[in-house]
Backbone atoms as SQL, in Angstrom:
CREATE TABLE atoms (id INTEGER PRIMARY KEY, chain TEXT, resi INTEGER, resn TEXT, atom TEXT, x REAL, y REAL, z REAL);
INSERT INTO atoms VALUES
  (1, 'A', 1, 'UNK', 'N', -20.378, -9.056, 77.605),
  (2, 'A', 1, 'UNK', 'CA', -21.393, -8.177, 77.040),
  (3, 'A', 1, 'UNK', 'C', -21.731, -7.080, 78.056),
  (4, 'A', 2, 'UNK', 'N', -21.908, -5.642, 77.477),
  (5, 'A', 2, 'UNK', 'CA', -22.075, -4.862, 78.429),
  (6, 'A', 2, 'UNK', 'C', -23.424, -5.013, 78.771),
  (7, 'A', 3, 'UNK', 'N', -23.969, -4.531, 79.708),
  (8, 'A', 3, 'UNK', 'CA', -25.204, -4.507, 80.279),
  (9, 'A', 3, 'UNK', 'C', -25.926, -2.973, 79.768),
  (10, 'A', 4, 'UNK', 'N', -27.156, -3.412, 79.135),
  (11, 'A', 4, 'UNK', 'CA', -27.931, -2.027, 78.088),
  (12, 'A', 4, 'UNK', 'C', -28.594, -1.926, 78.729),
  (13, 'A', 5, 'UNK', 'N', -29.805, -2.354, 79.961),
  (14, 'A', 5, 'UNK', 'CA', -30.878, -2.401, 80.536),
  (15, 'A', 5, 'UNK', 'C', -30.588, -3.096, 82.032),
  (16, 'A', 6, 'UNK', 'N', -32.015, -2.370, 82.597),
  (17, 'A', 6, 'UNK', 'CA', -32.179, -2.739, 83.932),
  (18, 'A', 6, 'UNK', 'C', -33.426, -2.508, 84.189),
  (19, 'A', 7, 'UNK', 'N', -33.845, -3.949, 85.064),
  (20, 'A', 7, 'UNK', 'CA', -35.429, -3.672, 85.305),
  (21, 'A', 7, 'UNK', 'C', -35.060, -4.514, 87.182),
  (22, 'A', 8, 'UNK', 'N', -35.920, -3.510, 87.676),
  (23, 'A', 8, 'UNK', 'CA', -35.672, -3.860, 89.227),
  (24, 'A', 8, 'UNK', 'C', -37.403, -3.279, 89.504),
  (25, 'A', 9, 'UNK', 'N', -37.751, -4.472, 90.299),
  (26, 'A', 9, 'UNK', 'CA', -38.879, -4.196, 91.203),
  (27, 'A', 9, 'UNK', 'C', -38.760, -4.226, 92.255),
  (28, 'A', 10, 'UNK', 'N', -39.109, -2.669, 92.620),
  (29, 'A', 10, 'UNK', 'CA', -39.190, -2.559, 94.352),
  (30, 'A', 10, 'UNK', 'C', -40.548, -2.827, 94.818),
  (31, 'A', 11, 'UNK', 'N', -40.663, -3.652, 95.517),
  (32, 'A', 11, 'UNK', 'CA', -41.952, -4.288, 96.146),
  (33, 'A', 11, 'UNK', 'C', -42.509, -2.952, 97.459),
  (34, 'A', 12, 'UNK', 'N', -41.459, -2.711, 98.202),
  (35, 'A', 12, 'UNK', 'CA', -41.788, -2.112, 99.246),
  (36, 'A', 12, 'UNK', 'C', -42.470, -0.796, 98.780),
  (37, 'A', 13, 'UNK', 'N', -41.529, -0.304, 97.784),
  (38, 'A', 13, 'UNK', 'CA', -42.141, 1.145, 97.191),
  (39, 'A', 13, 'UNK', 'C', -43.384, 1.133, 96.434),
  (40, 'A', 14, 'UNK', 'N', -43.462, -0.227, 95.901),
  (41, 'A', 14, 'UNK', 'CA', -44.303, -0.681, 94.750),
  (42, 'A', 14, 'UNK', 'C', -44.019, 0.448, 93.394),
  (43, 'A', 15, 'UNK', 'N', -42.488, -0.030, 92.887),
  (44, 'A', 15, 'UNK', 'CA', -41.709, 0.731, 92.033),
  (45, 'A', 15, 'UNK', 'C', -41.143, -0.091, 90.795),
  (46, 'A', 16, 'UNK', 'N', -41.698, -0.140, 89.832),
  (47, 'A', 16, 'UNK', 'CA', -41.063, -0.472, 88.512),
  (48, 'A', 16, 'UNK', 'C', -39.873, 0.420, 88.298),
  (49, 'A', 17, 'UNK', 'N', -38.054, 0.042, 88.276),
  (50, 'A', 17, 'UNK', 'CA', -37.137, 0.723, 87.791),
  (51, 'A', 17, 'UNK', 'C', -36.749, 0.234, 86.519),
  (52, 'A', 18, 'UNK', 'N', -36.495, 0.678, 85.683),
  (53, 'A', 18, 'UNK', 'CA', -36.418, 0.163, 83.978),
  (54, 'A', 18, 'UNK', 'C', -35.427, 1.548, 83.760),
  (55, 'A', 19, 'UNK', 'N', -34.373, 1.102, 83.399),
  (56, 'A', 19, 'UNK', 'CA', -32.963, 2.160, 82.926),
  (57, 'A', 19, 'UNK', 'C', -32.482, 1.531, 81.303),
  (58, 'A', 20, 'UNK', 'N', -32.784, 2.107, 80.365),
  (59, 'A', 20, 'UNK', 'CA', -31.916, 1.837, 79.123),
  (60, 'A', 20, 'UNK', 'C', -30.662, 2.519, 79.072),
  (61, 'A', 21, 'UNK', 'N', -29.344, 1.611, 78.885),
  (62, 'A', 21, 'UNK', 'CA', -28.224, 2.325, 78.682),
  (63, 'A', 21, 'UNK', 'C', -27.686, 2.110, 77.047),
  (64, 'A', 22, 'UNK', 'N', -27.439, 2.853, 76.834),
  (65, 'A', 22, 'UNK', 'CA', -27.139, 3.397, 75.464),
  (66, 'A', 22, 'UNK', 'C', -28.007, 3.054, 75.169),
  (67, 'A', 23, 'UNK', 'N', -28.074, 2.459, 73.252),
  (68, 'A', 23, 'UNK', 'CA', -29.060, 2.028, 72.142),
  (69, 'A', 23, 'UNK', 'C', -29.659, 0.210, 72.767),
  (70, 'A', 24, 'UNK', 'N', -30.143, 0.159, 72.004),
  (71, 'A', 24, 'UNK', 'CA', -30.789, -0.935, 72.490),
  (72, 'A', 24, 'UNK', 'C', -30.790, -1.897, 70.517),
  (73, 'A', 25, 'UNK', 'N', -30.260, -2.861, 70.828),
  (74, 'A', 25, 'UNK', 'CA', -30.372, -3.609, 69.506),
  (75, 'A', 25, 'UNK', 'C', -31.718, -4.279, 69.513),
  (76, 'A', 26, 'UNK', 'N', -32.192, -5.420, 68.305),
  (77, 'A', 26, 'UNK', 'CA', -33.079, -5.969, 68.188),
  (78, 'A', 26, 'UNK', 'C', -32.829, -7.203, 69.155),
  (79, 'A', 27, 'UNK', 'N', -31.834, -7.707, 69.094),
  (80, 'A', 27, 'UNK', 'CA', -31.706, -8.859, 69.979),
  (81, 'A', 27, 'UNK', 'C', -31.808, -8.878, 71.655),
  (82, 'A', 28, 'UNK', 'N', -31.616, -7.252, 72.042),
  (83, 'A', 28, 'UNK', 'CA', -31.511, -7.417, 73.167),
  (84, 'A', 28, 'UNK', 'C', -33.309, -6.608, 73.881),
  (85, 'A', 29, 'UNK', 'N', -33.654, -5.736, 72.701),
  (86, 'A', 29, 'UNK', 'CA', -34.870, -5.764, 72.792),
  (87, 'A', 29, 'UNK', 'C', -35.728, -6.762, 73.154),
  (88, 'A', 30, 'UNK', 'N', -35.208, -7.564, 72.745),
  (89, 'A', 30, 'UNK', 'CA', -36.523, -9.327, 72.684),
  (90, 'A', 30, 'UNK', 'C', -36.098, -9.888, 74.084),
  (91, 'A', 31, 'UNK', 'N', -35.104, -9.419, 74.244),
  (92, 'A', 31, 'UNK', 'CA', -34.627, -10.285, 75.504),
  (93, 'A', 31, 'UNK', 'C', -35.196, -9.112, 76.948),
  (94, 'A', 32, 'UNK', 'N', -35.119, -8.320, 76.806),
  (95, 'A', 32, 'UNK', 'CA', -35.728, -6.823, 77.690),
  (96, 'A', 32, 'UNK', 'C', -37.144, -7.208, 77.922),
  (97, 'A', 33, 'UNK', 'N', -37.908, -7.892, 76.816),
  (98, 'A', 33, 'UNK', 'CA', -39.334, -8.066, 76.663),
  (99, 'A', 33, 'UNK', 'C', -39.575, -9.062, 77.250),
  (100, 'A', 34, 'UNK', 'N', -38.846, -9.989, 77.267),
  (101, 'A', 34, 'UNK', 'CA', -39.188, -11.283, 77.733),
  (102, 'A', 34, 'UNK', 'C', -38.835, -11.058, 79.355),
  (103, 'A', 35, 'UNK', 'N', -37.436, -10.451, 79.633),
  (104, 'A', 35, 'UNK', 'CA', -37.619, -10.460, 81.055),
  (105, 'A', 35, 'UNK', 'C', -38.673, -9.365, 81.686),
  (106, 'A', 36, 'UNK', 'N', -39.101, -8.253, 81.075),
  (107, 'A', 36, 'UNK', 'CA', -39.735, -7.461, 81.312),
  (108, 'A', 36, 'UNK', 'C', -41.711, -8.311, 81.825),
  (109, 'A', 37, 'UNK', 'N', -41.656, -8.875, 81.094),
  (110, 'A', 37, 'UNK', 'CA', -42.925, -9.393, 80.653),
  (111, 'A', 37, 'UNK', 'C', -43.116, -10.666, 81.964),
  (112, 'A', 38, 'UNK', 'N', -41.763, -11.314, 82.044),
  (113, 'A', 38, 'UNK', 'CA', -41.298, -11.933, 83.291),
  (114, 'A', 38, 'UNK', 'C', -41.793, -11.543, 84.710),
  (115, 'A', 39, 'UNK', 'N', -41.044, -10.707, 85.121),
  (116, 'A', 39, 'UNK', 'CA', -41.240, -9.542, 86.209),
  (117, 'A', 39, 'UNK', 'C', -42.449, -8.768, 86.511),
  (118, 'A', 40, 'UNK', 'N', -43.187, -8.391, 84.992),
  (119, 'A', 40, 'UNK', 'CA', -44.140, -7.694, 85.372),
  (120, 'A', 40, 'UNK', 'C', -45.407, -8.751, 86.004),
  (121, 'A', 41, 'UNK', 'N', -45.536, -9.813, 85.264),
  (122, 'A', 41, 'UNK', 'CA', -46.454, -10.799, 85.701),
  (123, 'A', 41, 'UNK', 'C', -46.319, -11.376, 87.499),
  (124, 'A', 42, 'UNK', 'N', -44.884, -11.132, 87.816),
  (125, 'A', 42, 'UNK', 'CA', -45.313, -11.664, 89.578),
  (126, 'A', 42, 'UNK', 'C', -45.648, -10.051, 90.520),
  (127, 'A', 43, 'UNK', 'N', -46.410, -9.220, 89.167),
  (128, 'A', 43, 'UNK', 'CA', -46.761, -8.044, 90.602),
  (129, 'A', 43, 'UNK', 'C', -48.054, -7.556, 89.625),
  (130, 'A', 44, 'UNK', 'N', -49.187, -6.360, 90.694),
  (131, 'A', 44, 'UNK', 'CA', -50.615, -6.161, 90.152),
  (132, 'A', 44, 'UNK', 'C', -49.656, -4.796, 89.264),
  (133, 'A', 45, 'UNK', 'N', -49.127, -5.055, 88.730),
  (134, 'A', 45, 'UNK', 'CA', -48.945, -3.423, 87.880),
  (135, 'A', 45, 'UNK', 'C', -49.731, -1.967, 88.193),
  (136, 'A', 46, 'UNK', 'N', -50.923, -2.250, 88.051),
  (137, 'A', 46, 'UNK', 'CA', -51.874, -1.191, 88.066),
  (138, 'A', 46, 'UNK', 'C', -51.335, -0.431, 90.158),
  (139, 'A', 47, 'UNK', 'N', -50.864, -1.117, 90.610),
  (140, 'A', 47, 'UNK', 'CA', -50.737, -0.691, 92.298),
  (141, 'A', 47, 'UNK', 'C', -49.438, 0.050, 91.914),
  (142, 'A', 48, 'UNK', 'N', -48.689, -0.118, 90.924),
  (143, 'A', 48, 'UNK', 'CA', -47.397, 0.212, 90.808),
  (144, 'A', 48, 'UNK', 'C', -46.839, 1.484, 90.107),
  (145, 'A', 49, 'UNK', 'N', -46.055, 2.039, 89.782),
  (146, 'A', 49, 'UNK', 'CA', -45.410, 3.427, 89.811),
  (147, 'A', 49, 'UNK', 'C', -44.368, 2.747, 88.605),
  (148, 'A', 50, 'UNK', 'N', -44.402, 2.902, 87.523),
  (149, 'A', 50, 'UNK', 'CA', -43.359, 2.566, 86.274),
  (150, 'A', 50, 'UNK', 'C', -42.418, 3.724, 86.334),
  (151, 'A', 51, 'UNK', 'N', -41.218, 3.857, 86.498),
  (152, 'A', 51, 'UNK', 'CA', -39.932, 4.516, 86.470),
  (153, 'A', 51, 'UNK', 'C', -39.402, 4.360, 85.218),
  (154, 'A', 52, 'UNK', 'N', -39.411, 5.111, 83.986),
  (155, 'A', 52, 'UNK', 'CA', -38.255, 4.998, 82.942),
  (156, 'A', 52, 'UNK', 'C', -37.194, 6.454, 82.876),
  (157, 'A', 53, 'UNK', 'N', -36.169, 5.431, 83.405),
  (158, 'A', 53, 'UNK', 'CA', -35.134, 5.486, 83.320),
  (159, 'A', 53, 'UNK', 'C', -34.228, 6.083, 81.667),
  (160, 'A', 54, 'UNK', 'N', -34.132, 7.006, 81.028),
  (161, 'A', 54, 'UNK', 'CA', -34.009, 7.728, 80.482),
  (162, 'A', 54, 'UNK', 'C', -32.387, 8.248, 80.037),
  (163, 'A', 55, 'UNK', 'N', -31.739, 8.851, 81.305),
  (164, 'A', 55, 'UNK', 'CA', -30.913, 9.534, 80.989),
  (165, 'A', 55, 'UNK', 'C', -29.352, 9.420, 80.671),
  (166, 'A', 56, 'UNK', 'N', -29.060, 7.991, 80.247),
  (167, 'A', 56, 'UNK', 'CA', -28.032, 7.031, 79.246),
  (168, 'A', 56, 'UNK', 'C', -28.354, 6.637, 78.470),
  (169, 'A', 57, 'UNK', 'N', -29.742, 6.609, 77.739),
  (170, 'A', 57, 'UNK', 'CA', -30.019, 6.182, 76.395),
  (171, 'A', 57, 'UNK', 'C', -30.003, 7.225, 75.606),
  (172, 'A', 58, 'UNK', 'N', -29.430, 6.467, 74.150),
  (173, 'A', 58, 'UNK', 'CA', -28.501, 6.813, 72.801),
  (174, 'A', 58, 'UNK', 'C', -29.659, 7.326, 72.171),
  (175, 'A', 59, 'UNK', 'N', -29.343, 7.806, 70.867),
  (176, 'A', 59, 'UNK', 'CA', -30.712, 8.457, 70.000),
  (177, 'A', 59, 'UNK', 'C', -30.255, 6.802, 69.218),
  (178, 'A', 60, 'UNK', 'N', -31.782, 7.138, 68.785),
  (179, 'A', 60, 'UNK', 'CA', -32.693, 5.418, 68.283),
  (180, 'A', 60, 'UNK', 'C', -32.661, 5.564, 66.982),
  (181, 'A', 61, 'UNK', 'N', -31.835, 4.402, 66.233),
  (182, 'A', 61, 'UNK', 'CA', -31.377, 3.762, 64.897),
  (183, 'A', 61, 'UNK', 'C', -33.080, 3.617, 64.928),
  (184, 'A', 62, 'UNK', 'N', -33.960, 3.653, 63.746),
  (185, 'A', 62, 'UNK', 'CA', -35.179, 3.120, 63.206),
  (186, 'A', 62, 'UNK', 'C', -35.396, 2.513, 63.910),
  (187, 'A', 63, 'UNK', 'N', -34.821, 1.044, 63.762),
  (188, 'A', 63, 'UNK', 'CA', -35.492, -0.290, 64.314),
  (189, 'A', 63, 'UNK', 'C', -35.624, -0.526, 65.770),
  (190, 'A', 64, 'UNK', 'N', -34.506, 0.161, 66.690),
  (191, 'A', 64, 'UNK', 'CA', -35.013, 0.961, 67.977),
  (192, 'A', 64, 'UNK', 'C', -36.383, 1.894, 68.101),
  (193, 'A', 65, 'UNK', 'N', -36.144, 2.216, 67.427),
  (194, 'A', 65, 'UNK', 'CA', -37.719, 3.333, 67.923),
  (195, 'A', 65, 'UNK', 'C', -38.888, 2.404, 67.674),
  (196, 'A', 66, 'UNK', 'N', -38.718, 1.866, 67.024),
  (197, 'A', 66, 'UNK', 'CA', -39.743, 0.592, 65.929),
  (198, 'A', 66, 'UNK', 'C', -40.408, -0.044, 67.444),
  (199, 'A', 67, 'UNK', 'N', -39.197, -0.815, 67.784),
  (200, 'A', 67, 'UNK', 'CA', -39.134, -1.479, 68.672),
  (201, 'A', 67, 'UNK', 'C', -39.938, -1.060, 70.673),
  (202, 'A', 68, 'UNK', 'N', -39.266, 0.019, 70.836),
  (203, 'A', 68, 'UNK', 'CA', -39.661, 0.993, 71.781),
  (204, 'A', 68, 'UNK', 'C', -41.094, 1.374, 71.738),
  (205, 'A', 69, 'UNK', 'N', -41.172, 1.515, 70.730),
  (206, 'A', 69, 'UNK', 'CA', -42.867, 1.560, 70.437),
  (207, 'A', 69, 'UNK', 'C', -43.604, 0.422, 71.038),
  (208, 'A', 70, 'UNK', 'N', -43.525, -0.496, 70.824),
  (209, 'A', 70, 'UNK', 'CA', -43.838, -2.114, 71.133),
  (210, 'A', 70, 'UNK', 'C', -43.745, -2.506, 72.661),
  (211, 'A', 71, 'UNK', 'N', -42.646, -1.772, 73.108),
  (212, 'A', 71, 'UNK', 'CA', -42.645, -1.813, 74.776),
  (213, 'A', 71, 'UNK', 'C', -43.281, -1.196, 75.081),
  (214, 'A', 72, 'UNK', 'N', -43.575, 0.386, 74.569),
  (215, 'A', 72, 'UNK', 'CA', -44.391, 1.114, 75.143),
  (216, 'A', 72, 'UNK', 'C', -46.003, 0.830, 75.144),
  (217, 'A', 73, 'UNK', 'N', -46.120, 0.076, 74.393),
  (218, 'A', 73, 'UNK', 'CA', -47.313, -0.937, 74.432),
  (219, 'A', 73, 'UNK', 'C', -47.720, -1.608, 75.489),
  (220, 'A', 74, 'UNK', 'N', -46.977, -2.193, 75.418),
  (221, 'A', 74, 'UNK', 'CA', -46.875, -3.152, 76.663),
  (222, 'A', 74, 'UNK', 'C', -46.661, -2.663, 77.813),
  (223, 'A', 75, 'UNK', 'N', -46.295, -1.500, 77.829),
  (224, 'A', 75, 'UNK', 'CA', -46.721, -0.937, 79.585),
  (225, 'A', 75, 'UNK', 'C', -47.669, -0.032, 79.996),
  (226, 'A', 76, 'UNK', 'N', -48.500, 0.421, 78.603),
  (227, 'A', 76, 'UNK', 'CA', -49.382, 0.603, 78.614),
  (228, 'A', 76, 'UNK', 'C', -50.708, -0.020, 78.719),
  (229, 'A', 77, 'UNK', 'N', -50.887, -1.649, 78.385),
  (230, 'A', 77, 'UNK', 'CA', -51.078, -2.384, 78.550),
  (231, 'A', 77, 'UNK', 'C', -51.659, -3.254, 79.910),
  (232, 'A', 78, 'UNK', 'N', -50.335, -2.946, 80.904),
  (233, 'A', 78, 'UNK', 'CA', -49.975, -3.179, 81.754),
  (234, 'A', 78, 'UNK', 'C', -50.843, -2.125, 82.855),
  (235, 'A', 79, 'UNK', 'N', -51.333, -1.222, 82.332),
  (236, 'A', 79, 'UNK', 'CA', -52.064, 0.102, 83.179),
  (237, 'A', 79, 'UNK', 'C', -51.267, 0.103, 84.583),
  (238, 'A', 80, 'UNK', 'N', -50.070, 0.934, 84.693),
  (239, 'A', 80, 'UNK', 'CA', -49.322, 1.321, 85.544),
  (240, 'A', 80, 'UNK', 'C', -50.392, 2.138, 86.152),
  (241, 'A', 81, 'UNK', 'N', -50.321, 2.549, 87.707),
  (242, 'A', 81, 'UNK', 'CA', -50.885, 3.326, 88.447),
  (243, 'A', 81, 'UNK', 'C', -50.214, 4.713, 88.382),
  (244, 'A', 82, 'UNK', 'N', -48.714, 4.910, 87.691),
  (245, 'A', 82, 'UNK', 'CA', -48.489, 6.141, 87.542),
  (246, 'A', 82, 'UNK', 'C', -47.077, 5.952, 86.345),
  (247, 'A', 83, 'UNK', 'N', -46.792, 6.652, 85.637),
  (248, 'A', 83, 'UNK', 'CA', -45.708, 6.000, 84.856),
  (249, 'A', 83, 'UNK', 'C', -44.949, 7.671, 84.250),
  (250, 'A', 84, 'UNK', 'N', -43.586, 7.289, 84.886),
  (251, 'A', 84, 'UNK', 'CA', -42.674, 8.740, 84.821),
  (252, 'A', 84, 'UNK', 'C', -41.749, 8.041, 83.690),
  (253, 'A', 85, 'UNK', 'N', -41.421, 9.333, 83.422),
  (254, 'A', 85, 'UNK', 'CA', -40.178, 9.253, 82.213),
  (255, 'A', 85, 'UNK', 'C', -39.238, 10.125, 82.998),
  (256, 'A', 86, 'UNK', 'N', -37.782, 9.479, 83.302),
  (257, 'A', 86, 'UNK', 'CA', -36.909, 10.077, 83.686),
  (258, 'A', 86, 'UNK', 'C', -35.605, 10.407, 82.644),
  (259, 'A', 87, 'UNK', 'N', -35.302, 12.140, 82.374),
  (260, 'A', 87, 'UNK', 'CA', -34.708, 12.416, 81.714),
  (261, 'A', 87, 'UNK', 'C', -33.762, 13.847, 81.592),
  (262, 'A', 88, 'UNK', 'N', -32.691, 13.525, 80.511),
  (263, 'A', 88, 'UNK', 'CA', -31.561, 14.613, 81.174),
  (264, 'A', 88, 'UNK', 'C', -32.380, 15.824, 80.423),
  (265, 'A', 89, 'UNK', 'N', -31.768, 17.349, 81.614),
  (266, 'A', 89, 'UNK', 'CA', -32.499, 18.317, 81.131),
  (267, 'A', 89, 'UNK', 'C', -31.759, 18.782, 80.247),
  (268, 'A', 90, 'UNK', 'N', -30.471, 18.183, 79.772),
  (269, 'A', 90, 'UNK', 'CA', -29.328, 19.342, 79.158),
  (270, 'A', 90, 'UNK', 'C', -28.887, 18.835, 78.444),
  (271, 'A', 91, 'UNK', 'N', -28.687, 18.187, 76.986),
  (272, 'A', 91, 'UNK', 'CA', -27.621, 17.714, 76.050),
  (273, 'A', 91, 'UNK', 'C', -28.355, 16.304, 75.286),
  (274, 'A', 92, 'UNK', 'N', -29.439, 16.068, 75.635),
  (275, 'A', 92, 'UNK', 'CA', -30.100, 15.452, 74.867),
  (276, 'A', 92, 'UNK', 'C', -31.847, 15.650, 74.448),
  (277, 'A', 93, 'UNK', 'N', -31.457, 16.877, 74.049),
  (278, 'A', 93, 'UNK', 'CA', -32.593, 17.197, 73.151),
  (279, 'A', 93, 'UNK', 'C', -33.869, 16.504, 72.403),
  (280, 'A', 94, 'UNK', 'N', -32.558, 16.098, 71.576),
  (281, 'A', 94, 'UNK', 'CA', -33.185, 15.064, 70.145),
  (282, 'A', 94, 'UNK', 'C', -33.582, 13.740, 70.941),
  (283, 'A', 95, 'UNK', 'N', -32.960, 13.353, 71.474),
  (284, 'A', 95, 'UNK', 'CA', -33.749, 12.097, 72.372),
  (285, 'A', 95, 'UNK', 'C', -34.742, 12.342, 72.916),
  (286, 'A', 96, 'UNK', 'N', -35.039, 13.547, 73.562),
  (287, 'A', 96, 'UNK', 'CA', -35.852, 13.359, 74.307),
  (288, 'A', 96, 'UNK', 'C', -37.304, 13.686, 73.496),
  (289, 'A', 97, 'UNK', 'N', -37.219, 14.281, 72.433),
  (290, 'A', 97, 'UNK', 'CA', -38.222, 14.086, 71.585),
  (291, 'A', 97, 'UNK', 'C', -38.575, 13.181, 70.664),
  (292, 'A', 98, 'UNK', 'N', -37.679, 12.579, 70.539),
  (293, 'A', 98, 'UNK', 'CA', -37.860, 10.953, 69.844),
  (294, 'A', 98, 'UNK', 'C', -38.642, 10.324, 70.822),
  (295, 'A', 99, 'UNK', 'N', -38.280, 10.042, 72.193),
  (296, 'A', 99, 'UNK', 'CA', -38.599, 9.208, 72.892),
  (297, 'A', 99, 'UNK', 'C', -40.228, 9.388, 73.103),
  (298, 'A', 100, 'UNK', 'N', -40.681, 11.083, 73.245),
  (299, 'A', 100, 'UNK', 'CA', -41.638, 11.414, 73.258),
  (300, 'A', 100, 'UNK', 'C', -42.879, 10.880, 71.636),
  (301, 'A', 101, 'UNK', 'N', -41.983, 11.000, 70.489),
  (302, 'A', 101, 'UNK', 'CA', -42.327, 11.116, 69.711),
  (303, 'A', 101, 'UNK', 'C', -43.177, 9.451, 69.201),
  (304, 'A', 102, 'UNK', 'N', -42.268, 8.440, 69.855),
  (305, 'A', 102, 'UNK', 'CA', -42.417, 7.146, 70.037),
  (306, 'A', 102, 'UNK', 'C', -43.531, 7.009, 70.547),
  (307, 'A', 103, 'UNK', 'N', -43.780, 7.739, 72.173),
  (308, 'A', 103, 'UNK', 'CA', -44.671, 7.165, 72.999),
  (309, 'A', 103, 'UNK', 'C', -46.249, 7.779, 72.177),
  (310, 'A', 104, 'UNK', 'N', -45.938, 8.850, 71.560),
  (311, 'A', 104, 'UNK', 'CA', -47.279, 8.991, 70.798),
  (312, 'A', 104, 'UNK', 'C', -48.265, 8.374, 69.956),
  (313, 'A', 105, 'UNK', 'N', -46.807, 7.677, 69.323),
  (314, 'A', 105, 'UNK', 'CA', -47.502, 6.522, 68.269),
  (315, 'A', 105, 'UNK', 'C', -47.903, 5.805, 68.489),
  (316, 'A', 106, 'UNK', 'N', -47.407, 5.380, 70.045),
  (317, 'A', 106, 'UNK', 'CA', -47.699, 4.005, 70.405),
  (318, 'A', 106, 'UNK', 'C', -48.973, 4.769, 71.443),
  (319, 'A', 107, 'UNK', 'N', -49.889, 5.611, 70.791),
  (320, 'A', 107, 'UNK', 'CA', -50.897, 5.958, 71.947),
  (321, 'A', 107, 'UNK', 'C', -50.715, 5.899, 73.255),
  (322, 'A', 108, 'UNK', 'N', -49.329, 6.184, 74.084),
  (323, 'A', 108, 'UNK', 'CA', -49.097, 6.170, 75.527),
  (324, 'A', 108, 'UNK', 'C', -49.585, 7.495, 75.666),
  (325, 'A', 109, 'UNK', 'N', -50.318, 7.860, 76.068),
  (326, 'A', 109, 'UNK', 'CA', -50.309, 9.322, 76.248),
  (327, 'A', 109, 'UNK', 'C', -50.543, 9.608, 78.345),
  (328, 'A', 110, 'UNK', 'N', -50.838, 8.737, 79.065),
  (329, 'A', 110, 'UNK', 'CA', -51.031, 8.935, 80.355),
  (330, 'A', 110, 'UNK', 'C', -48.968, 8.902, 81.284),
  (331, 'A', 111, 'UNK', 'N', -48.650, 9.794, 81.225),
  (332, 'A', 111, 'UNK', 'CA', -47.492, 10.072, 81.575),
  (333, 'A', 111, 'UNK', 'C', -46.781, 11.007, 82.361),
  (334, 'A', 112, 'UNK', 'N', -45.925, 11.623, 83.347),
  (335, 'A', 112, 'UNK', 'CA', -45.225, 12.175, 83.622),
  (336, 'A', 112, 'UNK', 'C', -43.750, 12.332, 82.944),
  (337, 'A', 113, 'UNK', 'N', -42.675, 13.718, 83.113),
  (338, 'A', 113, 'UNK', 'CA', -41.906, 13.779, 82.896),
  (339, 'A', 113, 'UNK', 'C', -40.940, 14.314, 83.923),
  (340, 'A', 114, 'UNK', 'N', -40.247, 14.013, 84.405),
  (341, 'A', 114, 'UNK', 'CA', -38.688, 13.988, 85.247),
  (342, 'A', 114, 'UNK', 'C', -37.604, 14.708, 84.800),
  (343, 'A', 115, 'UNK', 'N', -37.218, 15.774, 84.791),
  (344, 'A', 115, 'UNK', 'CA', -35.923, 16.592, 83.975),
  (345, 'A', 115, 'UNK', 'C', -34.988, 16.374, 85.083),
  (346, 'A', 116, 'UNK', 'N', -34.227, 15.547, 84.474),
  (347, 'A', 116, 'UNK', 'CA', -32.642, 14.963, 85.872),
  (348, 'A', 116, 'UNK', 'C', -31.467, 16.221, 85.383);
């Protein structure tokens, strides 16, 4: 199975890294959540700097965005001390307003943006 996600905590930086590669299914969503939810619990979040990782993810089938919404919950939730969206400046457009378009619904609105 290829690998769709990555979540790495840097302690020293006090750095949440979270990279989606391509689309993200329902099954592996649940599994993202659970380790996500994992990880986030052995650190104070709020001291921490959330990194999303952006610029290999696919434009979002429905039940992706559905879904994404629901994370974005949850790291909102989580009251990050600063939380970036990292993303390409050139050839993904439509993603990058989906992605935006997501975090609205899901009332994330405390955010930065990153043009890689």
């Amino acid at each position: 199975m290829t690998e769709k996600y990555t979540i790495h905590i840097n302690k020293m930086e006090k750095k949440v890294e979270v990279a989606i590669l391509g689309y993200i299914d329902e099954e592996t969503a649940y599994a993202f959540i659970k380790e996500y939810q994992e990880k986030a619990a052995t650190i104070k979040t709020a001291k921490y700097t959330l990194l999303l990782d952006c610029r290999k993810m696919e434009f979002l089938p429905e039940i992706s965005a559905v879904l994404l919404k629901d994370v974005y919950q949850l790291y909102k939730e989580d009251n990050y001390a600063k939380v970036i969206f990292i993303m390409k400046l050139l050839g993904n457009t439509m993603l990058n307003m989906q992605i935006m378009q997501v975090a609205r619904k899901a009332k994330f609105t405390s955010y930065e943006i990153q043009m890689d």
